N, CA and C atoms as an extended XYZ file, in Angstrom:
306
Properties=species:S:1:pos:R:3:atomname:S:1:resname:S:1:resid:I:1 pbc="F F F"
N       -18.409       49.025      -28.111 N   MET     1
C       -19.167       50.195      -28.450 CA  MET     1
C       -20.648       49.870      -28.272 C   MET     1
N       -21.349       50.775      -27.659 N   GLU     2
C       -22.778       50.610      -27.431 CA  GLU     2
C       -23.547       51.264      -28.582 C   GLU     2
N       -24.329       50.478      -29.303 N   VAL     3
C       -25.082       50.984      -30.449 CA  VAL     3
C       -26.568       50.920      -30.116 C   VAL     3
N       -27.257       52.058      -30.267 N   THR     4
C       -28.707       52.088      -30.095 CA  THR     4
C       -29.344       52.415      -31.440 C   THR     4
N       -30.482       51.813      -31.678 N   TYR     5
C       -31.172       51.976      -32.952 CA  TYR     5
C       -32.539       52.594      -32.725 C   TYR     5
N       -32.929       53.470      -33.641 N   THR     6
C       -34.274       54.016      -33.658 CA  THR     6
C       -34.799       53.850      -35.080 C   THR     6
N       -35.923       53.169      -35.201 N   PHE     7
C       -36.549       52.964      -36.500 CA  PHE     7
C       -37.806       53.818      -36.554 C   PHE     7
N       -37.895       54.660      -37.555 N   ARG     8
C       -39.077       55.496      -37.740 CA  ARG     8
C       -39.755       55.102      -39.049 C   ARG     8
N       -41.007       54.743      -38.957 N   HIS     9
C       -41.816       54.385      -40.128 CA  HIS     9
C       -41.247       53.198      -40.890 C   HIS     9
N       -40.561       52.316      -40.201 N   SER    10
C       -40.045       51.106      -40.834 CA  SER    10
C       -39.919       50.015      -39.783 C   SER    10
N       -39.791       48.816      -40.248 N   GLU    11
C       -39.658       47.670      -39.349 CA  GLU    11
C       -38.183       47.361      -39.107 C   GLU    11
N       -37.813       47.057      -37.868 N   PRO    12
C       -36.413       46.701      -37.587 CA  PRO    12
C       -36.060       45.356      -38.203 C   PRO    12
N       -34.899       45.310      -38.798 N   SER    13
C       -34.430       44.092      -39.447 CA  SER    13
C       -33.127       43.649      -38.793 C   SER    13
N       -33.048       42.389      -38.363 N   PRO    14
C       -31.796       41.903      -37.761 CA  PRO    14
C       -30.613       41.963      -38.730 C   PRO    14
N       -30.875       41.740      -40.007 N   VAL    15
C       -29.810       41.785      -41.011 CA  VAL    15
C       -29.270       43.209      -41.119 C   VAL    15
N       -30.157       44.187      -41.130 N   LEU    16
C       -29.747       45.587      -41.209 CA  LEU    16
C       -28.965       45.994      -39.971 C   LEU    16
N       -29.416       45.566      -38.792 N   ARG    17
C       -28.690       45.868      -37.542 CA  ARG    17
C       -27.280       45.284      -37.578 C   ARG    17
N       -27.173       44.036      -38.024 N   ARG    18
C       -25.866       43.380      -38.070 CA  ARG    18
C       -24.943       44.085      -39.057 C   ARG    18
N       -25.490       44.503      -40.194 N   ARG    19
C       -24.681       45.187      -41.205 CA  ARG    19
C       -24.169       46.529      -40.677 C   ARG    19
N       -25.023       47.260      -39.978 N   ILE    20
C       -24.615       48.546      -39.399 CA  ILE    20
C       -23.546       48.326      -38.342 C   ILE    20
N       -23.748       47.346      -37.473 N   SER    21
C       -22.754       47.057      -36.428 CA  SER    21
C       -21.401       46.694      -37.026 C   SER    21
N       -21.399       45.890      -38.082 N   ASP    22
C       -20.150       45.513      -38.745 CA  ASP    22
C       -19.445       46.731      -39.318 C   ASP    22
N       -20.203       47.612      -39.961 N   LYS    23
C       -19.607       48.808      -40.564 CA  LYS    23
C       -19.056       49.745      -39.491 C   LYS    23
N       -19.763       49.876      -38.379 N   LEU    24
C       -19.282       50.751      -37.304 CA  LEU    24
C       -18.043       50.173      -36.630 C   LEU    24
N       -17.971       48.856      -36.521 N   GLU    25
C       -16.794       48.227      -35.925 CA  GLU    25
C       -15.549       48.465      -36.771 C   GLU    25
N       -15.713       48.551      -38.086 N   LYS    26
C       -14.576       48.815      -38.966 CA  LYS    26
C       -14.021       50.219      -38.753 C   LYS    26
N       -14.841       51.119      -38.230 N   LEU    27
C       -14.384       52.481      -37.955 CA  LEU    27
C       -13.531       52.563      -36.694 C   LEU    27
N       -13.486       51.497      -35.914 N   SER    28
C       -12.774       51.528      -34.638 CA  SER    28
C       -11.275       51.773      -34.787 C   SER    28
N       -10.717       51.569      -35.974 N   LYS    29
C        -9.287       51.806      -36.168 CA  LYS    29
C        -8.953       53.299      -36.161 C   LYS    29
N        -9.962       54.160      -36.272 N   TYR    30
C        -9.722       55.597      -36.342 CA  TYR    30
C        -9.848       56.311      -35.001 C   TYR    30
N       -10.419       55.681      -34.008 N   PHE    31
C       -10.591       56.374      -32.743 CA  PHE    31
C       -10.075       55.539      -31.592 C   PHE    31
N        -9.800       56.221      -30.507 N   LEU    32
C        -9.277       55.540      -29.334 CA  LEU    32
C       -10.371       54.770      -28.601 C   LEU    32
N       -11.433       55.488      -28.263 N   LYS    33
C       -12.473       54.859      -27.469 CA  LYS    33
C       -13.828       55.480      -27.784 C   LYS    33
N       -14.535       54.924      -28.702 N   ALA    34
C       -15.890       55.395      -28.983 CA  ALA    34
C       -16.821       54.726      -27.982 C   ALA    34
N       -17.611       55.515      -27.323 N   THR    35
C       -18.456       54.959      -26.287 CA  THR    35
C       -19.858       54.649      -26.776 C   THR    35
N       -20.411       55.528      -27.617 N   LYS    36
C       -21.798       55.335      -28.036 CA  LYS    36
C       -21.978       55.643      -29.517 C   LYS    36
N       -22.904       54.943      -30.107 N   ALA    37
C       -23.348       55.245      -31.464 CA  ALA    37
C       -24.866       55.176      -31.453 C   ALA    37
N       -25.505       56.193      -31.998 N   HIS    38
C       -26.958       56.210      -32.102 CA  HIS    38
C       -27.310       56.255      -33.584 C   HIS    38
N       -28.063       55.261      -34.027 N   VAL    39
C       -28.432       55.142      -35.433 CA  VAL    39
C       -29.931       55.361      -35.552 C   VAL    39
N       -30.319       56.330      -36.384 N   ILE    40
C       -31.729       56.593      -36.635 CA  ILE    40
C       -32.001       56.282      -38.101 C   ILE    40
N       -32.921       55.361      -38.328 N   LEU    41
C       -33.299       54.970      -39.681 CA  LEU    41
C       -34.745       55.403      -39.906 C   LEU    41
N       -34.962       56.185      -40.949 N   ASN    42
C       -36.242       56.798      -41.186 CA  ASN    42
C       -36.656       56.582      -42.636 C   ASN    42
N       -37.930       56.333      -42.852 N   VAL    43
C       -38.458       56.202      -44.202 CA  VAL    43
C       -39.526       57.269      -44.390 C   VAL    43
N       -39.310       58.139      -45.375 N   GLU    44
C       -40.274       59.180      -45.712 CA  GLU    44
C       -40.645       59.011      -47.180 C   GLU    44
N       -41.764       58.410      -47.428 N   GLY    45
C       -42.159       58.135      -48.810 CA  GLY    45
C       -41.199       57.150      -49.434 C   GLY    45
N       -40.535       57.558      -50.502 N   SER    46
C       -39.568       56.676      -51.150 CA  SER    46
C       -38.142       56.968      -50.722 C   SER    46
N       -37.960       57.964      -49.825 N   ARG    47
C       -36.611       58.300      -49.346 CA  ARG    47
C       -36.297       57.523      -48.073 C   ARG    47
N       -35.123       56.960      -48.047 N   HIS    48
C       -34.628       56.255      -46.865 CA  HIS    48
C       -33.496       57.096      -46.286 C   HIS    48
N       -33.621       57.456      -45.013 N   ILE    49
C       -32.669       58.360      -44.378 CA  ILE    49
C       -31.961       57.614      -43.246 C   ILE    49
N       -30.646       57.689      -43.254 N   ALA    50
C       -29.833       57.103      -42.187 CA  ALA    50
C       -29.060       58.227      -41.508 C   ALA    50
N       -29.242       58.352      -40.194 N   GLU    51
C       -28.517       59.337      -39.398 CA  GLU    51
C       -27.719       58.577      -38.349 C   GLU    51
N       -26.438       58.887      -38.247 N   ILE    52
C       -25.581       58.217      -37.268 CA  ILE    52
C       -24.868       59.276      -36.450 C   ILE    52
N       -24.988       59.171      -35.131 N   THR    53
C       -24.290       60.052      -34.214 CA  THR    53
C       -23.307       59.193      -33.431 C   THR    53
N       -22.042       59.564      -33.479 N   LEU    54
C       -20.974       58.806      -32.832 CA  LEU    54
C       -20.358       59.673      -31.741 C   LEU    54
N       -20.345       59.178      -30.517 N   SER    55
C       -19.792       59.925      -29.390 CA  SER    55
C       -18.470       59.306      -28.969 C   SER    55
N       -17.449       60.149      -28.922 N   GLU    56
C       -16.130       59.703      -28.503 CA  GLU    56
C       -15.555       60.737      -27.552 C   GLU    56
N       -15.296       60.337      -26.344 N   ARG    57
C       -14.740       61.219      -25.311 CA  ARG    57
C       -15.297       62.630      -25.384 C   ARG    57
N       -14.569       63.566      -26.000 N   HIS    58
C       -14.984       64.967      -26.019 CA  HIS    58
C       -15.526       65.401      -27.367 C   HIS    58
N       -15.790       64.472      -28.258 N   GLN    59
C       -16.264       64.826      -29.590 CA  GLN    59
C       -17.535       64.070      -29.927 C   GLN    59
N       -18.390       64.737      -30.663 N   VAL    60
C       -19.599       64.111      -31.178 CA  VAL    60
C       -19.597       64.300      -32.689 C   VAL    60
N       -19.652       63.204      -33.420 N   LEU    61
C       -19.655       63.252      -34.877 CA  LEU    61
C       -21.041       62.856      -35.380 C   LEU    61
N       -21.465       63.508      -36.442 N   PHE    62
C       -22.785       63.250      -36.999 CA  PHE    62
C       -22.690       63.111      -38.507 C   PHE    62
N       -23.417       62.149      -39.048 N   ALA    63
C       -23.485       61.978      -40.500 CA  ALA    63
C       -24.893       61.543      -40.880 C   ALA    63
N       -25.332       62.045      -42.020 N   GLU    64
C       -26.660       61.717      -42.530 CA  GLU    64
C       -26.566       61.485      -44.023 C   GLU    64
N       -27.318       60.510      -44.508 N   ASP    65
C       -27.360       60.267      -45.941 CA  ASP    65
C       -28.772       59.838      -46.325 C   ASP    65
N       -29.171       60.242      -47.526 N   ARG    66
C       -30.509       59.927      -48.044 CA  ARG    66
C       -30.380       59.274      -49.415 C   ARG    66
N       -31.200       58.268      -49.641 N   SER    67
C       -31.247       57.631      -50.961 CA  SER    67
C       -32.559       56.855      -51.070 C   SER    67
N       -32.690       56.073      -52.112 N   HIS    68
C       -33.892       55.267      -52.310 CA  HIS    68
C       -33.727       53.854      -51.755 C   HIS    68
N       -32.578       53.580      -51.147 N   ASP    69
C       -32.302       52.260      -50.580 CA  ASP    69
C       -31.674       52.451      -49.200 C   ASP    69
N       -32.187       51.767      -48.182 N   MET    70
C       -31.690       51.953      -46.811 CA  MET    70
C       -30.235       51.507      -46.684 C   MET    70
N       -29.865       50.413      -47.333 N   TYR    71
C       -28.487       49.939      -47.248 CA  TYR    71
C       -27.520       50.965      -47.846 C   TYR    71
N       -27.922       51.585      -48.932 N   GLN    72
C       -27.088       52.605      -49.563 CA  GLN    72
C       -26.985       53.842      -48.669 C   GLN    72
N       -28.067       54.189      -47.988 N   SER    73
C       -28.049       55.331      -47.065 CA  SER    73
C       -27.103       55.073      -45.894 C   SER    73
N       -27.152       53.863      -45.360 N   VAL    74
C       -26.269       53.501      -44.243 CA  VAL    74
C       -24.813       53.545      -44.695 C   VAL    74
N       -24.522       52.999      -45.855 N   THR    75
C       -23.161       53.011      -46.381 CA  THR    75
C       -22.668       54.436      -46.583 C   THR    75
N       -23.525       55.304      -47.109 N   GLY    76
C       -23.150       56.704      -47.311 CA  GLY    76
C       -22.866       57.422      -46.004 C   GLY    76
N       -23.688       57.178      -44.984 N   ALA    77
C       -23.484       57.820      -43.684 CA  ALA    77
C       -22.194       57.333      -43.027 C   ALA    77
N       -21.922       56.047      -43.133 N   VAL    78
C       -20.691       55.503      -42.548 CA  VAL    78
C       -19.472       56.049      -43.288 C   VAL    78
N       -19.570       56.216      -44.593 N   THR    79
C       -18.478       56.787      -45.378 CA  THR    79
C       -18.206       58.226      -44.941 C   THR    79
N       -19.250       58.986      -44.685 N   LYS    80
C       -19.079       60.368      -44.215 CA  LYS    80
C       -18.428       60.395      -42.830 C   LYS    80
N       -18.832       59.483      -41.960 N   LEU    81
C       -18.199       59.401      -40.637 CA  LEU    81
C       -16.730       59.031      -40.763 C   LEU    81
N       -16.430       58.106      -41.652 N   GLU    82
C       -15.039       57.688      -41.851 CA  GLU    82
C       -14.188       58.863      -42.323 C   GLU    82
N       -14.731       59.669      -43.215 N   ARG    83
C       -14.019       60.848      -43.715 CA  ARG    83
C       -13.746       61.822      -42.556 C   ARG    83
N       -14.736       62.028      -41.691 N   GLN    84
C       -14.556       62.923      -40.547 CA  GLN    84
C       -13.494       62.380      -39.592 C   GLN    84
N       -13.543       61.072      -39.328 N   LEU    85
C       -12.571       60.464      -38.419 CA  LEU    85
C       -11.157       60.525      -38.984 C   LEU    85
N       -11.004       60.319      -40.290 N   LYS    86
C        -9.680       60.428      -40.915 CA  LYS    86
C        -9.131       61.842      -40.763 C   LYS    86
N        -9.981       62.826      -40.941 N   LYS    87
C        -9.559       64.225      -40.823 CA  LYS    87
C        -9.110       64.536      -39.402 C   LYS    87
N        -9.854       64.057      -38.426 N   ILE    88
C        -9.487       64.284      -37.021 CA  ILE    88
C        -8.174       63.581      -36.699 C   ILE    88
N        -8.019       62.348      -37.171 N   LYS    89
C        -6.794       61.595      -36.904 CA  LYS    89
C        -5.592       62.279      -37.547 C   LYS    89
N        -5.764       62.793      -38.761 N   GLU    90
C        -4.685       63.481      -39.457 CA  GLU    90
C        -4.294       64.760      -38.719 C   GLU    90
N        -5.278       65.463      -38.177 N   LYS    91
C        -4.977       66.681      -37.411 CA  LYS    91
C        -4.164       66.348      -36.166 C   LYS    91
N        -4.522       65.273      -35.479 N   THR    92
C        -3.775       64.920      -34.277 CA  THR    92
C        -2.367       64.463      -34.622 C   THR    92
N        -2.193       63.808      -35.753 N   LYS    93
C        -0.857       63.396      -36.181 CA  LYS    93
C         0.001       64.604      -36.527 C   LYS    93
N        -0.580       65.592      -37.197 N   SER    94
C         0.204       66.730      -37.652 CA  SER    94
C         0.605       67.656      -36.511 C   SER    94
N         0.016       67.527      -35.346 N   HIS    95
C         0.360       68.385      -34.218 CA  HIS    95
C         1.547       67.845      -33.416 C   HIS    95
N         1.993       66.632      -33.736 N   HIS    96
C         3.164       66.092      -33.073 CA  HIS    96
C         4.403       66.536      -33.854 C   HIS    96
N         5.167       67.418      -33.269 N   HIS    97
C         6.343       67.958      -33.951 CA  HIS    97
C         7.585       67.173      -33.565 C   HIS    97
N         8.458       66.985      -34.526 N   LYS    98
C         9.723       66.326      -34.238 CA  LYS    98
C        10.676       67.375      -33.705 C   LYS    98
N        11.571       66.971      -32.863 N   GLY    99
C        12.561       67.900      -32.317 CA  GLY    99
C        13.504       68.395      -33.383 C   GLY    99
N        13.982       69.613      -33.229 N   ASP   100
C        14.924       70.169      -34.193 CA  ASP   100
C        16.243       69.435      -34.083 C   ASP   100
N        16.731       69.016      -35.211 N   VAL   101
C        18.027       68.339      -35.262 CA  VAL   101
C        19.026       69.326      -35.803 C   VAL   101
N        19.985       69.706      -34.975 N   SER   102
C        20.987       70.691      -35.406 CA  SER   102
C        22.352       70.079      -35.435 C   SER   102
């Protein structure tokens, strides 16, 4: 998966990048082939905002979270993405019908 980072009003941290990459890799069990992830980390005053856009074949998923800690914002955004991916996976599972047994 190709991950691009954009830092607004903050300094890029290798530890933060590694933590985000690890969390996004854990999401790989929910999708077939995610091609791109774009992570935007923004600091506005005391608010830390994490926005993650995940592109997979014909779908684009987006999650945003705000808090007073960047790590908590990233965790919240990844949790929201995981919830979206679970919902999509469940929908695809429920559309597979078993044949009628008579």
